[in-house]
Coordinates of C-alpha atoms in Angstrom, one line a residue:
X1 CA 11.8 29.5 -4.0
X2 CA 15.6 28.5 -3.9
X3 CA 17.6 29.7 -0.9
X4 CA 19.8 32.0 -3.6
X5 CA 16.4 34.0 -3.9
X6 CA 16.1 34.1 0.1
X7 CA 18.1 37.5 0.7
X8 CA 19.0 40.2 -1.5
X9 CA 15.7 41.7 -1.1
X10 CA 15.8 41.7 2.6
X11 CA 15.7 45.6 2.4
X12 CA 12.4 46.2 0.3
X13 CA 9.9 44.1 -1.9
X14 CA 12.8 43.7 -3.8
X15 CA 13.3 41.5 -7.2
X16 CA 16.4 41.2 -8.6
X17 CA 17.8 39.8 -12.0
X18 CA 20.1 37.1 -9.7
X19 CA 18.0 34.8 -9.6
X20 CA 15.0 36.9 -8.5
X21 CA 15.9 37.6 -5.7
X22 CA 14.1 38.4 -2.2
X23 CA 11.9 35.8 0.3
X24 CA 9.3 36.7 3.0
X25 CA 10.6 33.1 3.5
X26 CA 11.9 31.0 6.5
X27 CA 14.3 28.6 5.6
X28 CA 15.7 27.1 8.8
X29 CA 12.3 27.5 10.7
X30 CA 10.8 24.6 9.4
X31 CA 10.9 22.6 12.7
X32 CA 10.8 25.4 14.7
X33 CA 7.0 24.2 16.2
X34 CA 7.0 27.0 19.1
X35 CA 7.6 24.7 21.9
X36 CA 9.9 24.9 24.9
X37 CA 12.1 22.1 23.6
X38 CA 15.0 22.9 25.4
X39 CA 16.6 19.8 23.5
X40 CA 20.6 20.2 21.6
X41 CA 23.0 22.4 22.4
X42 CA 22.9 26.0 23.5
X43 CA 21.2 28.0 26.2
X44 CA 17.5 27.0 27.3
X45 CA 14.8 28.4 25.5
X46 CA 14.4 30.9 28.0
X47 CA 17.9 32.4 28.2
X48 CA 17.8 33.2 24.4
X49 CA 17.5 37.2 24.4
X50 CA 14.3 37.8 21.4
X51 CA 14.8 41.6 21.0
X52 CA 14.7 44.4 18.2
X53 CA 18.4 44.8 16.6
X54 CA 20.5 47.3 17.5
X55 CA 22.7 48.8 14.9
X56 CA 26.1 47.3 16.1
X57 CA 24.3 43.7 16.0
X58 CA 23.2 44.0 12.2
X59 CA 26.6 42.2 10.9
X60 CA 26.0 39.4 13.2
X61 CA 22.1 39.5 12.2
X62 CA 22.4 39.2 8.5
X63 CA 25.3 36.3 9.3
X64 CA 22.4 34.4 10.9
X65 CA 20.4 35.1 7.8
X66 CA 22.7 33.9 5.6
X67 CA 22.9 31.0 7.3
X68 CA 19.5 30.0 7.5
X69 CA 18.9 30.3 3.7
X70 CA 22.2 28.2 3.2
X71 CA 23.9 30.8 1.6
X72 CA 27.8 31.9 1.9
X73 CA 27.9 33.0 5.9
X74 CA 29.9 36.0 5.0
X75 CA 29.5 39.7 5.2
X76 CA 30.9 41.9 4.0
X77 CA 31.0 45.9 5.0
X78 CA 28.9 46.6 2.0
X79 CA 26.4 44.5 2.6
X80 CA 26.0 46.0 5.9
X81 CA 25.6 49.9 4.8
X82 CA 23.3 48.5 2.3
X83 CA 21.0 47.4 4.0
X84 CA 21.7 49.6 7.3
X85 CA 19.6 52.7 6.0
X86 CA 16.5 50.4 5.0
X87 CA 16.0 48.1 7.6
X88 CA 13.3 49.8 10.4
X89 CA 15.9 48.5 13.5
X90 CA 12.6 48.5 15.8
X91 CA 10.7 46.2 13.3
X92 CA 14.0 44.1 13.2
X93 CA 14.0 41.1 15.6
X94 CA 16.7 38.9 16.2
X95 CA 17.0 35.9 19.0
X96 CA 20.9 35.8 20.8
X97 CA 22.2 32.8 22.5
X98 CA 24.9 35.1 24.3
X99 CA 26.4 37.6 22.2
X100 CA 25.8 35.3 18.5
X101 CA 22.1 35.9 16.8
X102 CA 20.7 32.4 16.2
X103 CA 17.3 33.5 14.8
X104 CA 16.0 36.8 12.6
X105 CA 12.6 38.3 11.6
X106 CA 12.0 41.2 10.2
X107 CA 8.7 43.4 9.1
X108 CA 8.1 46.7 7.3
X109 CA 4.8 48.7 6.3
X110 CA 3.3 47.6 3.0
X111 CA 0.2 48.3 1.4
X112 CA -2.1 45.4 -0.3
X113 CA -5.2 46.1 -2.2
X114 CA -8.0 45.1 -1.3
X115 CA -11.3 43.8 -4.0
X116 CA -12.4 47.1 -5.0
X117 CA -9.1 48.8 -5.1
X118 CA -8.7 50.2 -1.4
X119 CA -4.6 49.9 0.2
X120 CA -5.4 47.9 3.1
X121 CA -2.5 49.0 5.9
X122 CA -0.2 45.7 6.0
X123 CA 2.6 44.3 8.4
X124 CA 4.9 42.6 6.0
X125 CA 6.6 40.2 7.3
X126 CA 10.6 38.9 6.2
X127 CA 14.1 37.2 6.7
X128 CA 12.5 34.4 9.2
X129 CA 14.8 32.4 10.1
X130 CA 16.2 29.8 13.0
X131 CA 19.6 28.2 12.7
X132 CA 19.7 24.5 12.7
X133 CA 21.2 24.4 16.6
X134 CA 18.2 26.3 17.6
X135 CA 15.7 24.5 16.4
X136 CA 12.0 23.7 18.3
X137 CA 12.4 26.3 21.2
X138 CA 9.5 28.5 20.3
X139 CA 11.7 31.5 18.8
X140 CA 10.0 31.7 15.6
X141 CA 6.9 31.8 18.3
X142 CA 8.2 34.7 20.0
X143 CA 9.5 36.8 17.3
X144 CA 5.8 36.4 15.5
X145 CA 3.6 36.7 18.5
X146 CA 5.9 40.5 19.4
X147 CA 5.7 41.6 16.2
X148 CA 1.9 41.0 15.0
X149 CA 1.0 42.5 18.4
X150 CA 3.0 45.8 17.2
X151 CA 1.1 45.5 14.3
X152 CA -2.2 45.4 15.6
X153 CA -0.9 48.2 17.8
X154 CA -0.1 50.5 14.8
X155 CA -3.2 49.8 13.5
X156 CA -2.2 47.6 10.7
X157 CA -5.6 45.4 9.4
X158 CA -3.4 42.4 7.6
X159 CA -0.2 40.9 7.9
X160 CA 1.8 39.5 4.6
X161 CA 4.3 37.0 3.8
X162 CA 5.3 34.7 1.1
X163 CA 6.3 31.5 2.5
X164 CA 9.3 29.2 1.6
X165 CA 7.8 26.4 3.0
X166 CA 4.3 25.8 3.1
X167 CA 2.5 23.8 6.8
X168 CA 4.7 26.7 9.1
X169 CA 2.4 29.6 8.9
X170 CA -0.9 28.4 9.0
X171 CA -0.3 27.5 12.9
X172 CA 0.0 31.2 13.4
X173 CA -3.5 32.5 11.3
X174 CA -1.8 33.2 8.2
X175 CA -3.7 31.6 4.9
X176 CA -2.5 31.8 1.1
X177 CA -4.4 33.8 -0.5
X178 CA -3.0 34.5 -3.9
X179 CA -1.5 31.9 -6.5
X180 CA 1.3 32.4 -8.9
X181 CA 1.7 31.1 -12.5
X182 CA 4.7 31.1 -15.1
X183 CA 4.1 30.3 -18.5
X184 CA 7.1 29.1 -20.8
X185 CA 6.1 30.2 -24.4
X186 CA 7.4 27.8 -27.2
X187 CA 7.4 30.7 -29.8
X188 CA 7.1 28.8 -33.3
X189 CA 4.2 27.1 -32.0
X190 CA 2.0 29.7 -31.3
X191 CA 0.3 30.6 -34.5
X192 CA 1.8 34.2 -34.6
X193 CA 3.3 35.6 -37.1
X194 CA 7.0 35.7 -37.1
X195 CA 6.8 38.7 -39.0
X196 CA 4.7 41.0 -36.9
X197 CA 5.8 44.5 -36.8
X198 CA 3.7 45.9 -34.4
X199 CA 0.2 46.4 -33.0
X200 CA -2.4 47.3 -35.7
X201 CA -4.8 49.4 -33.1
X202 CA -3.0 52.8 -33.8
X203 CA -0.4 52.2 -30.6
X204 CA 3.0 51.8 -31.7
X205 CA 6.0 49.4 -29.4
X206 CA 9.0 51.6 -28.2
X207 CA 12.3 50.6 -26.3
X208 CA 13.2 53.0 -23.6
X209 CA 16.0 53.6 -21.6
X210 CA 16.3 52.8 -17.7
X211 CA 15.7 56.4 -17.0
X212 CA 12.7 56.4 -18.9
X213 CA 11.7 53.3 -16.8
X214 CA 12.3 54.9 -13.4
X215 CA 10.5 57.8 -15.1
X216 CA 7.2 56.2 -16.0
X217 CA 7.2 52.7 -14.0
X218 CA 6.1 54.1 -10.7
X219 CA 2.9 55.7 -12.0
X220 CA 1.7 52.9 -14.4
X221 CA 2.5 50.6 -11.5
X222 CA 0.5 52.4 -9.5
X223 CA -2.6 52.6 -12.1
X224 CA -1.7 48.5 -12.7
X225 CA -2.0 48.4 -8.6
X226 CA -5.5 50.1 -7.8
X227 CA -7.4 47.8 -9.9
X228 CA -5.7 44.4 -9.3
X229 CA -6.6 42.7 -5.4
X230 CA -3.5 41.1 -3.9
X231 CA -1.1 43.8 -5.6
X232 CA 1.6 45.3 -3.2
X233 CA 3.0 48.9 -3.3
X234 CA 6.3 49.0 -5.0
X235 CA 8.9 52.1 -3.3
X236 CA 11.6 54.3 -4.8
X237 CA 14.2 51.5 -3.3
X238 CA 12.0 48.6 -5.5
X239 CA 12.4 50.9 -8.4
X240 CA 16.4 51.7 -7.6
X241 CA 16.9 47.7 -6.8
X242 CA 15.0 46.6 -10.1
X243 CA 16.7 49.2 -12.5
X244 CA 20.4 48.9 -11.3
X245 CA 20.9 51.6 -8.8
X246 CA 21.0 49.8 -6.1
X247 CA 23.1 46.4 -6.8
X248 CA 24.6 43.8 -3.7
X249 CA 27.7 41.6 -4.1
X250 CA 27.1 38.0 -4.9
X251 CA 24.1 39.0 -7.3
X252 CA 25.5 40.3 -10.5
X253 CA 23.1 42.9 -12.7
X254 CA 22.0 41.7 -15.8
X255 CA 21.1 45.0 -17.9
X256 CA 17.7 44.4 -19.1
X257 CA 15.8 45.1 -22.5
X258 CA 12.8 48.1 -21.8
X259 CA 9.9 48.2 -24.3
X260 CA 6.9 50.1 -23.6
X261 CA 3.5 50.6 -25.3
X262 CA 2.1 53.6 -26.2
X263 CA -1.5 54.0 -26.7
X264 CA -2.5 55.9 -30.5
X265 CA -2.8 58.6 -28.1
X266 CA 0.7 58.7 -27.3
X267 CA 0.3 57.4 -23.6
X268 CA 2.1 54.4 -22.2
X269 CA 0.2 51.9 -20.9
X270 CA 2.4 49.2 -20.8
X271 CA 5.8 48.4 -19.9
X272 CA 7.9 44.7 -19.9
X273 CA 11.8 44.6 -18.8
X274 CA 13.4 41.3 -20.0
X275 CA 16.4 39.7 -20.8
X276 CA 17.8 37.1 -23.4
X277 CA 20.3 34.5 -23.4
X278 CA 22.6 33.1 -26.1
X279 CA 21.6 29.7 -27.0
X280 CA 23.2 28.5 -30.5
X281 CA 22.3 24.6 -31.1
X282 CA 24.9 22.4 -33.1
X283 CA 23.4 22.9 -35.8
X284 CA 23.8 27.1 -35.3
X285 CA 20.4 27.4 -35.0
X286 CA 18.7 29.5 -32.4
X287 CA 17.2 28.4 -29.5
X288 CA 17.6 31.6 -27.1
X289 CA 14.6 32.6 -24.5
X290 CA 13.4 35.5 -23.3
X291 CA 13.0 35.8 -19.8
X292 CA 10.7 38.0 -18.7
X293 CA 11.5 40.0 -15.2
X294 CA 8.5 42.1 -15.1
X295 CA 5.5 43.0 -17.3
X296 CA 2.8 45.8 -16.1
X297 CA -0.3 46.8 -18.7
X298 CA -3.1 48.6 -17.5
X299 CA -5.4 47.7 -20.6
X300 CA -5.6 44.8 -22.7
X301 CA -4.0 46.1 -26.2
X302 CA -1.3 46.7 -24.2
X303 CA -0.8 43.5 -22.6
X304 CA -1.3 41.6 -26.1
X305 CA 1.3 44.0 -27.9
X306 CA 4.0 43.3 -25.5
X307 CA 3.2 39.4 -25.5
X308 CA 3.1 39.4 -29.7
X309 CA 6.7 41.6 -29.2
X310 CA 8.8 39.6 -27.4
X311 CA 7.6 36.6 -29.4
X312 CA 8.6 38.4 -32.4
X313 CA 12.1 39.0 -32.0
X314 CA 14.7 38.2 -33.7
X315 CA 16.4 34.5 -32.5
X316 CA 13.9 34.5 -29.7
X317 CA 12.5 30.7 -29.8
X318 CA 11.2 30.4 -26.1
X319 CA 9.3 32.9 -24.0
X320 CA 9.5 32.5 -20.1
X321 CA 7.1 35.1 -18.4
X322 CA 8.0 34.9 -15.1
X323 CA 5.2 35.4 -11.8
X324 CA 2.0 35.7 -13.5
X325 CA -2.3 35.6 -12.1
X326 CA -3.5 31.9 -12.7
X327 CA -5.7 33.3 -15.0
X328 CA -3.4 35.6 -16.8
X329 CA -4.9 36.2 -20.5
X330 CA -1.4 35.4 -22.2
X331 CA -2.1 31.8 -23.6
X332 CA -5.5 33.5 -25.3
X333 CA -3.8 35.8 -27.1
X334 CA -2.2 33.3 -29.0
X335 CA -3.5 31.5 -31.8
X336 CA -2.7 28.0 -30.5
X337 CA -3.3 28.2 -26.8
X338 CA -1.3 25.2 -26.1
X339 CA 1.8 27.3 -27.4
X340 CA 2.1 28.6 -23.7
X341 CA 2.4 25.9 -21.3
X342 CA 2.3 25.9 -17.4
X343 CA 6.1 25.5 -16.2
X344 CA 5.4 26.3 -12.5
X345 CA 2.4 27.7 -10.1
X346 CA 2.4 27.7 -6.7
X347 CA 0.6 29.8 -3.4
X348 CA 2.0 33.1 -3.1
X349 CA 1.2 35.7 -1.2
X350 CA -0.3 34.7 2.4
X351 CA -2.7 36.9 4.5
X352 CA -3.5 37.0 8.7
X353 CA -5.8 39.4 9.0
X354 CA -5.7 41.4 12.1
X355 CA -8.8 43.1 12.3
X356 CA -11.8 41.4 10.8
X357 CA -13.9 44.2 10.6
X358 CA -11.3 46.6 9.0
X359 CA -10.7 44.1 6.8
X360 CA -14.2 43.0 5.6
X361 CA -15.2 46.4 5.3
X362 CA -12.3 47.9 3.1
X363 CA -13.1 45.7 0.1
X364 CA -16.2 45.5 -1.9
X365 CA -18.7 42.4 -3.1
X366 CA -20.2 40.9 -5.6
X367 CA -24.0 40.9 -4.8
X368 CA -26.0 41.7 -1.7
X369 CA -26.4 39.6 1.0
X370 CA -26.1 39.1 5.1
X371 CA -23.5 36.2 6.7
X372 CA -22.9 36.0 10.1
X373 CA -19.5 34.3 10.1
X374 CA -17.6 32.3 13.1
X375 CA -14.0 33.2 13.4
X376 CA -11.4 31.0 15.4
X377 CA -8.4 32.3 16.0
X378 CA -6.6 29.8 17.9
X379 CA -3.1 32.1 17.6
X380 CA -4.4 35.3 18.6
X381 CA -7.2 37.8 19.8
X382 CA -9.0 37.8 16.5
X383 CA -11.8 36.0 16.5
X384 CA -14.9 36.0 17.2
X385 CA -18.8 36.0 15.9
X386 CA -19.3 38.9 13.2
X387 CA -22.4 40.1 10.8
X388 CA -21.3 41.0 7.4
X389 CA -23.5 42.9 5.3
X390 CA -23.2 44.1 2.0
X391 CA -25.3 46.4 0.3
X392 CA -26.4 46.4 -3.7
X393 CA -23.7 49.1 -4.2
X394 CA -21.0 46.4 -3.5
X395 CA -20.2 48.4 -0.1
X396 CA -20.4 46.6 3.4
X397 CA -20.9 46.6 7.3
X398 CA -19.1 44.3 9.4
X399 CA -20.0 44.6 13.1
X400 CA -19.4 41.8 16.1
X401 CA -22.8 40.0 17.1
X402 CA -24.0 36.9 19.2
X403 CA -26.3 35.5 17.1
X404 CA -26.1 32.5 15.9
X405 CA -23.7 32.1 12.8
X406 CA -24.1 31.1 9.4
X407 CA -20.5 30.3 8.6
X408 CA -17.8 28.9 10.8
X409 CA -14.1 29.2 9.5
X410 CA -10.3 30.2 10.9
X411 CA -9.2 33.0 11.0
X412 CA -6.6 31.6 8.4
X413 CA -9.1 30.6 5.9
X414 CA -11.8 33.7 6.5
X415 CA -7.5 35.1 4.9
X416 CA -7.6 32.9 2.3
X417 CA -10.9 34.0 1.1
X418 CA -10.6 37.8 1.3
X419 CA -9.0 38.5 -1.5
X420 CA -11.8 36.5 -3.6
X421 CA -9.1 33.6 -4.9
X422 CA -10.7 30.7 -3.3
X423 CA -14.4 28.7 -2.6
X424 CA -16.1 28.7 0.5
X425 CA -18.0 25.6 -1.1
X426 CA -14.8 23.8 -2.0
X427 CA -13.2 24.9 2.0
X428 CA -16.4 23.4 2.9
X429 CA -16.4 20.1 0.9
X430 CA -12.6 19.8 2.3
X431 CA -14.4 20.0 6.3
X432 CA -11.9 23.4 6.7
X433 CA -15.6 25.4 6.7
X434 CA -18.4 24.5 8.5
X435 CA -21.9 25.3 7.5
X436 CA -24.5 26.3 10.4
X437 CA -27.2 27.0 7.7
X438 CA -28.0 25.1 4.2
X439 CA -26.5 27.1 1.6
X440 CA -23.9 29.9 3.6
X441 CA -21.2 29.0 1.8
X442 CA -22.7 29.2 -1.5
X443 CA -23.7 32.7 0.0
X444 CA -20.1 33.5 0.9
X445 CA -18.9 32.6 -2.6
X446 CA -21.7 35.1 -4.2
X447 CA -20.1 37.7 -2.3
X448 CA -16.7 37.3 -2.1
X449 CA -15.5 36.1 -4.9
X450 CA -13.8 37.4 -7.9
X451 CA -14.4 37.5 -11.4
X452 CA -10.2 37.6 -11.7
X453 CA -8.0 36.2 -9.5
X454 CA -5.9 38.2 -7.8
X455 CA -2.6 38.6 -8.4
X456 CA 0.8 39.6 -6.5
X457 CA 3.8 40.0 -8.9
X458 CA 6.4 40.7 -6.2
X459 CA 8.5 38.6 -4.1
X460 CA 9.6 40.2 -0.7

């Protein structure tokens, strides 16, 4: 993620066409290591004022957060009443060195489903930042220790981020546990045929209009959402942000295409927004790509006629599909695979769970079987020794005990295996998991793991 992409979804789990924007990130943390380096200039760590905003201070606020994702340090009165009615002010943290805010956090409730389909309650976590002068004085500490505490308070069983930098949140129990994938598509070398007219199941490709999208998104979404692990909640503000209602100055709205499917029944069950650019070659040839900003399809003829659409328009030479599951089925719908290629993939969204038996009970497993796993939480009040047992119907228990354990693990890792995405074996094989008895983590994998990956579409 760029620092351009770092704020204009500070309000929601916001994606915008500029540059898809939005960052649970924390540029200008990086060396923030949660000391009591009192080092460089300003007041001593323990004179800086960590405290929820007040509403006069949110000017000065988003200044600091500007400035941490290097972006223009300017802002203006419509940035402020944007943003003024969706920010929670007690869930909005900044750090003041006198009356100027040299470091911001902020969280908001979020829901993430769990394997099995249950909405786990989440503390999502945003706009982290530290400016530069404040550096290594144990802010980003403070801000994170208040805040997951309040979490665990309201009774929230994970925490969520998606991190702009990669070694800062592990130190405070947070693991990745989802991985995004974009695919660019080169379109002549795919096999299809350029003269595809539509799907030949009986469904039929429409284009809609943005109130048609507002319309029908939010349910499909929601349909996409309960059988998908690792899938956020989207509100009314994503919906207004991500359709043009809602639009913030220094990120210009690109209108985008809308094409649904609809089922021979009539139903939609798909829907893809995009938009194209206007590449013409010397020669006047065509080389213009589709860029895809979202695509949601709750079956599988749906999610192959919008892919065979948008490589059958008109001009279109390259398809870009934006965030996409690692094992997204696009490059098999095509012919020749190896038309679709891998132009980025990285960790995406990153879990700390907060309570380990809310958590390991709200999702569901793959076979039946007893661990006894050994949680460290070296950043919090977390861990411990706990019995997980799952039944045959996929259902479990999860209860603390003091026997002996099967499985030892951090908190951060037991994270990045919840949502099924990674191996126990392969943790194991890297020394991050520790077997206490032949075979556990082969046992782990049986039950936790997926047979898809999950997947988390949204930036936040």
């Amino acid at each position: 993620m760029t620092p351009h992409e770092a704020l204009a979804a500070q309000d929601a789990q916001a994606v915008i066409d500029a540059g898809d924007a939005g960052d649970a990130g924390d540029a200008g943390d990086a060396g923030d290591a949660g000391g009591a380096d009192t080092g460089g200039t300003g007041a001593a760590a323990d004179a800086i004022d960590v405290r929820p905003i007040a509403a006069p201070d949110l000017r000065d606020w988003l200044r600091a957060v500007k400035t941490g994702f290097l972006q223009e340090p300017v802002v203006s009165d419509e940035d402020v009443e944007n943003r003024r009615s969706a920010f929670i002010l007690g869930r909005t943290l900044g750090a003041f060195d006198g009356s100027r805010c040299v470091a911001t956090f902020r969280s908001f409730p979020q829901e993430v489903t769990a394997v099995g389909g249950a909405a786990v309650p989440a503390d999502a976590i945003s706009n982290v930042t530290v400016t530069p002068t404040h550096r290594r004085r144990g802010l980003l500490t403070r801000m994170m220790t208040a805040d997951l505490a309040a979490a665990r308070e309201r009774g929230d069983v994970v925490a969520t981020l998606i991190a702009a930098e990669y070694p800062i949140y592990g130190r405070f129990g947070f693991g990745p546990a989802t991985t995004s994938t974009e695919w660019t598509v080169d379109v002549p070398r795919t096999g299809l045929d350029p003269r595809w007219a539509g799907p030949a199941d009986g469904g039929r490709i429409d284009l809609l209009d943005v109130e048609d999208v507002r319309r029908e998104g939010p349910e499909l979404h929601e349909r996409l959402r309960r059988g998908r692990p690792g899938m956020i909640n989207r509100d009314a503000r994503w919906w207004q942000m991500n359709t043009g209602v809602l639009r913030f100055a220094g990120f210009p709205w690109k209108e985008p295409f809308y094409a649904a499917y609809r089922s021979a029944s009539g139903e939609i069950e798909g829907l893809v927004a995009y938009t194209a650019d206007d590449d013409w070659a010397d020669s006047n040839q065509p080389h213009n790509t589709a860029e895809v900003k979202w695509l949601l399809a709750v079956t599988t003829a749906a999610e192959r006629a919008l892919w065979s659409y948008l490589c059958s328009i008109d001009w279109i030479t390259r398809v870009k599909t934006g965030r996409r599951a690692p094992d997204d089925l696009l490059p098999q719908f095509l012919p020749d695979p190896r038309g679709a290629r891998i132009s980025g993939q990285t960790d995406w969204l990153w879990v700390r769970i907060l309570d380990v038996v809310r958590a390991l009970e709200a999702r569901t497993y793959g076979t039946a079987g007893t661990l006894v796993l050994d949680v460290r939480d070296e950043s919090g009040p977390d861990g411990g020794r706990f019995r997980l047992r799952a039944a045959p119907d996929g259902t479990a228990t999860c209860e603390p005990v003091t026997e002996e354990a099967d499985l030892s693990l951090s908190i951060a890792d037991l994270a990045t295996l919840w949502l099924g995405d990674e191996s126990a074996v392969r943790l194991a094989a890297l020394g991050r998991v520790r077997e206490r008895q032949e075979g556990a983590a082969a046992l782990a994998d049986a039950l936790l793991r997926t047979s898809r990956r999950p997947w988390c579409p949204d930036i936040f």
